[in-house]
């Protein structure tokens, strides 16, 4: 029996990475404790901005609308460069993302609000909240239990100390009173006032508590305590760059203040402008760098005034009048990463705990949340006995690759933005090169191009490709379809909720053709058979779609087939009444409400409209395997390499 101090997962750190993981685990009802040494969450400043891919994930947890409504939207980017007359000229205007990159926009909103949405969603799923003013002091892993995955085995022991108010109050460089600085975030302001008292955080100050866990995740930021316990450190060679970051309300005659714009001046350096919610604008100004083994930059020489002055010099001849400063900081970062994210698959690192980079790449919060999005369901599968612990290996394989790419990207970007941009061979960067580079980064920055290499959870690519638009290892690219039963238009990925289920999408092709119809029926018979993956991997008492959900998309017109014509397993009866799952059947067609707007999913993904294909999608929306309807048995063989049969 688990005692009250035994947890499946203990998360150290409640920033974006820790909260995203806690949200996954709350959603999947995994016994979780999340602690943070700070007494309140971030209220103003720090990271802002969430890329399209992060919004897709927010959708899958049900809180995307809050982001879309509160955030500022980045739809266009502009570049300004020095003009011949000594002024500045707009040399480029382009969409922030290529049209069709994602069904969601790129949104910017302060980190504090994003954390708020994550916290609310966690609480709504199963009442999970953060234990604040708590930090670990000792962590031990029992080697004898490392490979014991039985329910009563808790190999990691953590000592947690409850902190006093002094220890738990965050200090941020340059901010006199970090907590009360923002005057635009009303309900979070209330957190600041009451957060510390909520649950009597300091009642236990000084006390120690011992907890046991199956898994511990260090999402405790760049100076990670957990990482140190593992004996790992962040490695990298480049200098730290020092950024002045300022959130302000301004009056200006610069025309692109509500667009994301980069401004490169004649000799005063460059600046990145990001429009924000509530009339705020964020300015990123590179203030200098520290050499890797040399002295630290003299921070005292930098103040909000000096950041403003630098910005004003860069903006000339435009006027920049700063009316209100909401938040500012000096943010010092280098491009560094830990060579590993775990030593024994019991203690993991996520987010800044294993990679740091400059804010110019604007990926810290995104990547951190996506680290945990990749990890959460895997841990849950193992805890729930659905999958072999071997799948945990894939976390490091997948996310270390992303971190490496991120650092590389950031390194190039930082060079481009440095006071006097130089290329890797030391030559000055021409404005042409600057522009070209900026254009090339869009897709990468949107997060939609992240690609995992083949591993246990990503099958090697097969030739010929039956769905060229769905490469193995990338997130499923969504297009609009229409539901057969109620004629409602959907984006197919709107159906891929983060509920821990795998999805098997049957692109059934043209089922008016008798031969194709036969193929679909054979595929359905396999799925319904006791040897098929649905019955093999689903516990006997659960609905047949509770581990793998099958969705069917035909290429025919919506009205050419009645829903009743499909085999039962494709729209299974639900417990307890046997009502039918009408929401599993779709067509590549327009709907009565969007008559001129067919999603053309077959065409966009390059799938043959007659013969179709089968796509297996992981619980994190990553494409695992594409095969033909004839080869549907390969889905079962693939899954049986790591899924645990449930003896139906
Ligand atoms: C002052 C500051 C300014 C920043 N400015 C920008 C910016 O302008 N633009 C940008 O893109 N990014 C910025 N960032 C980075 C961005 O906030 C991070 O990339 C992002 O938050 C990473 O998320 P994370 O969850 O991995 O780590 P974090 O957000 O750092 O979260 C770590 C959490 O762990 C807690 N913690 C740490 N150690 C312990 C411990 N021993 N015990 C318990 N809890 C612990 C911390 O209190 C914190 O809540 C800034 C970060 C900081 C700190
Ligand atoms: C952590 O706890 C273990 C077991 O109680 C103990 O042996 C070890 O010395 C402690 N480590 C530290 C750094 O206090
Ligand atoms: C997330 O990604 C977007 C798109 O690149 C970027 O603009 C934003 O600043 C990023 N946010 C953070 C804090 O990483």
Tab-separated table of C-alpha atoms in Angstrom, residues 47-281:
chain	number	residue	atom	x	y	z
A	47	UNK	CA	9.235	34.869	-20.775
A	48	UNK	CA	6.366	35.826	-23.008
A	49	UNK	CA	5.009	34.380	-26.161
A	50	UNK	CA	3.824	30.991	-27.149
A	51	UNK	CA	4.475	29.528	-30.526
A	52	UNK	CA	1.762	27.856	-32.606
A	53	UNK	CA	2.753	24.379	-31.507
A	54	UNK	CA	2.366	25.333	-27.862
A	55	UNK	CA	-1.155	26.586	-28.631
A	56	UNK	CA	-1.969	23.271	-30.250
A	57	UNK	CA	-0.965	21.605	-27.016
A	58	UNK	CA	-2.962	24.133	-24.986
A	59	UNK	CA	-5.949	23.192	-27.123
A	60	UNK	CA	-5.483	19.533	-26.333
A	61	UNK	CA	-5.791	20.403	-22.624
A	62	UNK	CA	-8.749	22.723	-23.141
A	63	UNK	CA	-7.343	26.183	-22.377
A	64	UNK	CA	-6.334	27.553	-25.763
A	65	UNK	CA	-9.168	30.091	-25.902
A	66	UNK	CA	-7.799	31.934	-22.880
A	67	UNK	CA	-4.471	32.368	-24.644
A	68	UNK	CA	-6.057	33.485	-27.890
A	69	UNK	CA	-8.326	36.000	-26.195
A	70	UNK	CA	-5.847	37.534	-23.766
A	71	UNK	CA	-2.673	37.464	-25.811
A	72	UNK	CA	-1.450	39.781	-28.528
A	73	UNK	CA	-1.227	38.035	-31.899
A	74	UNK	CA	1.915	38.049	-33.976
A	75	UNK	CA	0.827	37.872	-37.584
A	76	UNK	CA	3.480	39.858	-39.363
A	77	UNK	CA	7.158	40.613	-38.862
A	78	UNK	CA	9.078	43.583	-40.199
A	79	UNK	CA	12.759	44.286	-40.524
A	80	UNK	CA	14.199	47.781	-40.355
A	81	UNK	CA	17.735	48.492	-41.457
A	82	UNK	CA	19.924	51.588	-41.830
A	83	UNK	CA	18.908	53.766	-44.786
A	84	UNK	CA	21.262	55.730	-47.006
A	85	UNK	CA	19.956	59.041	-45.665
A	86	UNK	CA	21.055	58.110	-42.161
A	87	UNK	CA	17.578	57.106	-41.038
A	88	UNK	CA	15.926	53.703	-40.897
A	89	UNK	CA	13.972	51.953	-43.590
A	90	UNK	CA	11.605	49.036	-43.580
A	91	UNK	CA	13.293	46.478	-45.775
A	92	UNK	CA	11.052	43.529	-45.221
A	93	UNK	CA	7.478	42.797	-44.331
A	94	UNK	CA	6.444	39.146	-44.114
A	95	UNK	CA	3.982	36.822	-42.446
A	96	UNK	CA	5.250	35.585	-39.084
A	97	UNK	CA	4.419	32.065	-40.105
A	98	UNK	CA	3.809	30.739	-43.559
A	99	UNK	CA	0.069	30.503	-44.082
A	100	UNK	CA	-1.110	27.031	-43.126
A	101	UNK	CA	1.643	26.417	-40.564
A	102	UNK	CA	-0.883	25.756	-37.828
A	103	UNK	CA	-4.565	26.243	-37.148
A	104	UNK	CA	-3.530	28.528	-34.274
A	105	UNK	CA	-1.767	31.876	-34.262
A	106	UNK	CA	1.481	32.822	-32.577
A	107	UNK	CA	0.476	34.590	-29.394
A	108	UNK	CA	2.399	36.627	-26.832
A	109	UNK	CA	1.373	36.938	-23.250
A	110	UNK	CA	3.324	37.187	-20.047
A	111	UNK	CA	4.632	33.985	-18.452
A	112	UNK	CA	2.589	34.660	-15.328
A	113	UNK	CA	-0.681	34.361	-17.220
A	114	UNK	CA	0.391	31.200	-18.973
A	115	UNK	CA	1.331	29.677	-15.619
A	116	UNK	CA	-2.072	30.769	-14.324
A	117	UNK	CA	-3.845	28.890	-17.136
A	118	UNK	CA	-1.778	25.770	-16.471
A	119	UNK	CA	-2.542	25.971	-12.747
A	120	UNK	CA	-6.275	26.392	-13.362
A	121	UNK	CA	-6.371	23.467	-15.770
A	122	UNK	CA	-4.485	21.239	-13.288
A	123	UNK	CA	-6.908	22.090	-10.541
A	124	UNK	CA	-9.893	21.457	-12.808
A	125	UNK	CA	-8.658	17.994	-13.784
A	126	UNK	CA	-8.053	16.579	-10.323
A	127	UNK	CA	-7.522	19.333	-7.786
A	128	UNK	CA	-3.724	19.269	-8.028
A	129	UNK	CA	-2.025	22.419	-6.729
A	130	UNK	CA	1.563	23.487	-6.067
A	131	UNK	CA	3.161	23.103	-2.628
A	132	UNK	CA	4.931	26.432	-2.354
A	133	UNK	CA	7.827	27.542	-0.189
A	134	UNK	CA	9.139	23.970	-0.284
A	135	UNK	CA	12.563	22.847	-1.535
A	136	UNK	CA	14.314	19.489	-1.556
A	137	UNK	CA	17.406	19.046	0.586
A	138	UNK	CA	18.367	15.456	-0.099
A	139	UNK	CA	17.639	12.915	-2.808
A	140	UNK	CA	18.609	9.262	-2.796
A	141	UNK	CA	17.866	6.544	-5.322
A	142	UNK	CA	17.804	2.961	-4.057
A	143	UNK	CA	19.821	0.960	-6.619
A	144	UNK	CA	18.089	-2.259	-5.565
A	145	UNK	CA	14.733	-0.878	-6.704
A	146	UNK	CA	15.842	0.765	-9.948
A	147	UNK	CA	14.393	-1.887	-12.197
A	148	UNK	CA	11.516	-2.821	-9.923
A	149	UNK	CA	8.414	-1.360	-11.530
A	150	UNK	CA	5.915	-3.130	-9.293
A	151	UNK	CA	3.240	-0.825	-7.877
A	152	UNK	CA	4.720	-0.819	-4.368
A	153	UNK	CA	8.244	0.092	-5.428
A	154	UNK	CA	9.320	3.690	-4.696
A	155	UNK	CA	13.033	3.906	-5.464
A	156	UNK	CA	13.561	7.644	-4.978
A	157	UNK	CA	13.491	9.267	-1.557
A	158	UNK	CA	13.363	13.035	-1.246
A	159	UNK	CA	13.703	15.168	1.827
A	160	UNK	CA	11.717	18.371	1.496
A	161	UNK	CA	12.148	21.426	3.659
A	162	UNK	CA	9.439	23.988	4.271
A	163	UNK	CA	10.955	27.425	3.865
A	164	UNK	CA	10.432	30.613	5.785
A	165	UNK	CA	9.051	33.727	4.151
A	166	UNK	CA	12.503	35.229	3.693
A	167	UNK	CA	13.828	32.139	1.978
A	168	UNK	CA	10.822	31.818	-0.309
A	169	UNK	CA	10.482	35.386	-1.503
A	170	UNK	CA	11.790	35.748	-5.019
A	171	UNK	CA	14.311	38.415	-5.813
A	172	UNK	CA	14.696	39.498	-9.387
A	173	UNK	CA	17.596	41.536	-10.593
A	174	UNK	CA	16.764	45.185	-10.929
A	175	UNK	CA	13.285	44.953	-9.557
A	176	UNK	CA	12.672	46.791	-6.363
A	177	UNK	CA	9.448	45.007	-5.696
A	178	UNK	CA	8.984	42.227	-8.181
A	179	UNK	CA	5.677	41.064	-6.839
A	180	UNK	CA	3.661	44.209	-7.007
A	181	UNK	CA	5.235	45.733	-10.009
A	182	UNK	CA	2.617	44.847	-12.586
A	183	UNK	CA	-0.524	46.896	-12.558
A	184	UNK	CA	-2.199	45.171	-15.460
A	185	UNK	CA	-2.827	41.695	-14.176
A	186	UNK	CA	-5.717	42.013	-11.828
A	187	UNK	CA	-6.475	38.472	-10.710
A	188	UNK	CA	-2.841	37.532	-10.430
A	189	UNK	CA	-2.309	40.558	-8.288
A	190	UNK	CA	-4.622	38.868	-5.858
A	191	UNK	CA	-2.309	35.862	-5.876
A	192	UNK	CA	0.526	38.105	-4.877
A	193	UNK	CA	-1.342	39.393	-1.887
A	194	UNK	CA	-2.807	36.132	-0.719
A	195	UNK	CA	-0.650	33.460	-2.300
A	196	UNK	CA	1.736	33.307	0.569
A	197	UNK	CA	-1.010	32.799	3.075
A	198	UNK	CA	-2.975	30.301	1.003
A	199	UNK	CA	-2.770	26.945	2.734
A	200	UNK	CA	-0.623	28.557	5.416
A	201	UNK	CA	2.564	28.090	3.433
A	202	UNK	CA	4.803	29.212	6.271
A	203	UNK	CA	3.033	27.342	9.039
A	204	UNK	CA	5.524	24.531	8.568
A	205	UNK	CA	8.594	26.750	8.084
A	206	UNK	CA	11.733	24.920	9.056
A	207	UNK	CA	10.085	21.489	9.092
A	208	UNK	CA	11.298	18.587	7.011
A	209	UNK	CA	9.193	16.016	5.269
A	210	UNK	CA	10.296	12.774	3.620
A	211	UNK	CA	8.515	11.541	0.523
A	212	UNK	CA	9.064	8.550	-1.718
A	213	UNK	CA	8.522	8.539	-5.458
A	214	UNK	CA	8.663	6.244	-8.447
A	215	UNK	CA	9.933	9.145	-10.549
A	216	UNK	CA	11.348	12.586	-9.813
A	217	UNK	CA	11.486	15.332	-12.414
A	218	UNK	CA	13.758	18.339	-11.996
A	219	UNK	CA	12.000	21.238	-13.685
A	220	UNK	CA	13.829	23.618	-11.415
A	221	UNK	CA	15.291	26.027	-13.928
A	222	UNK	CA	18.775	26.920	-15.100
A	223	UNK	CA	20.391	26.513	-11.685
A	224	UNK	CA	18.694	23.163	-11.158
A	225	UNK	CA	19.287	21.507	-7.802
A	226	UNK	CA	18.153	18.156	-9.201
A	227	UNK	CA	20.690	18.370	-12.017
A	228	UNK	CA	23.448	18.892	-9.464
A	229	UNK	CA	22.337	15.808	-7.541
A	230	UNK	CA	22.765	13.818	-10.742
A	231	UNK	CA	26.263	15.227	-11.070
A	232	UNK	CA	25.406	16.755	-14.435
A	233	UNK	CA	26.218	20.271	-15.505
A	234	UNK	CA	25.353	22.560	-18.362
A	235	UNK	CA	28.064	22.530	-20.965
A	236	UNK	CA	28.788	25.014	-23.721
A	237	UNK	CA	31.534	27.252	-24.909
A	238	UNK	CA	29.994	30.482	-25.937
A	239	UNK	CA	30.022	33.704	-23.986
A	240	UNK	CA	27.059	34.730	-21.938
A	241	UNK	CA	25.086	37.476	-23.523
A	242	UNK	CA	23.403	40.099	-21.457
A	243	UNK	CA	19.996	41.319	-22.434
A	244	UNK	CA	18.084	44.321	-21.289
A	245	UNK	CA	14.432	43.363	-21.323
A	246	UNK	CA	11.755	45.972	-20.817
A	247	UNK	CA	7.950	45.752	-20.843
A	248	UNK	CA	6.502	49.224	-21.300
A	249	UNK	CA	3.645	51.348	-22.542
A	250	UNK	CA	5.037	53.778	-25.113
A	251	UNK	CA	4.122	56.695	-27.325
A	252	UNK	CA	5.996	56.579	-30.610
A	253	UNK	CA	5.854	57.518	-34.266
A	254	UNK	CA	7.514	54.224	-35.218
A	255	UNK	CA	4.791	52.695	-37.385
A	256	UNK	CA	5.420	48.997	-36.629
A	257	UNK	CA	5.153	49.095	-32.880
A	258	UNK	CA	2.259	46.580	-32.971
A	259	UNK	CA	4.183	44.160	-35.178
A	260	UNK	CA	7.078	41.999	-34.210
A	261	UNK	CA	9.959	43.973	-35.660
A	262	UNK	CA	13.688	43.880	-35.596
A	263	UNK	CA	15.515	47.163	-35.923
A	264	UNK	CA	19.145	47.251	-36.885
A	265	UNK	CA	20.673	50.697	-36.446
A	266	UNK	CA	23.680	52.436	-37.975
A	267	UNK	CA	25.931	51.948	-35.030
A	268	UNK	CA	23.867	51.698	-31.885
A	269	UNK	CA	23.137	47.970	-32.087
A	270	UNK	CA	19.852	46.269	-32.708
A	271	UNK	CA	16.618	45.724	-30.899
A	272	UNK	CA	13.693	43.345	-31.076
A	273	UNK	CA	10.195	44.744	-30.579
A	274	UNK	CA	7.383	42.414	-29.517
A	275	UNK	CA	3.843	43.746	-29.112
A	276	UNK	CA	2.099	42.496	-25.995
A	277	UNK	CA	-1.247	42.302	-24.288
A	278	UNK	CA	-2.722	45.393	-22.620
A	279	UNK	CA	-0.894	47.931	-24.840
A	280	UNK	CA	2.445	46.738	-23.560
A	281	UNK	CA	5.463	46.425	-25.809
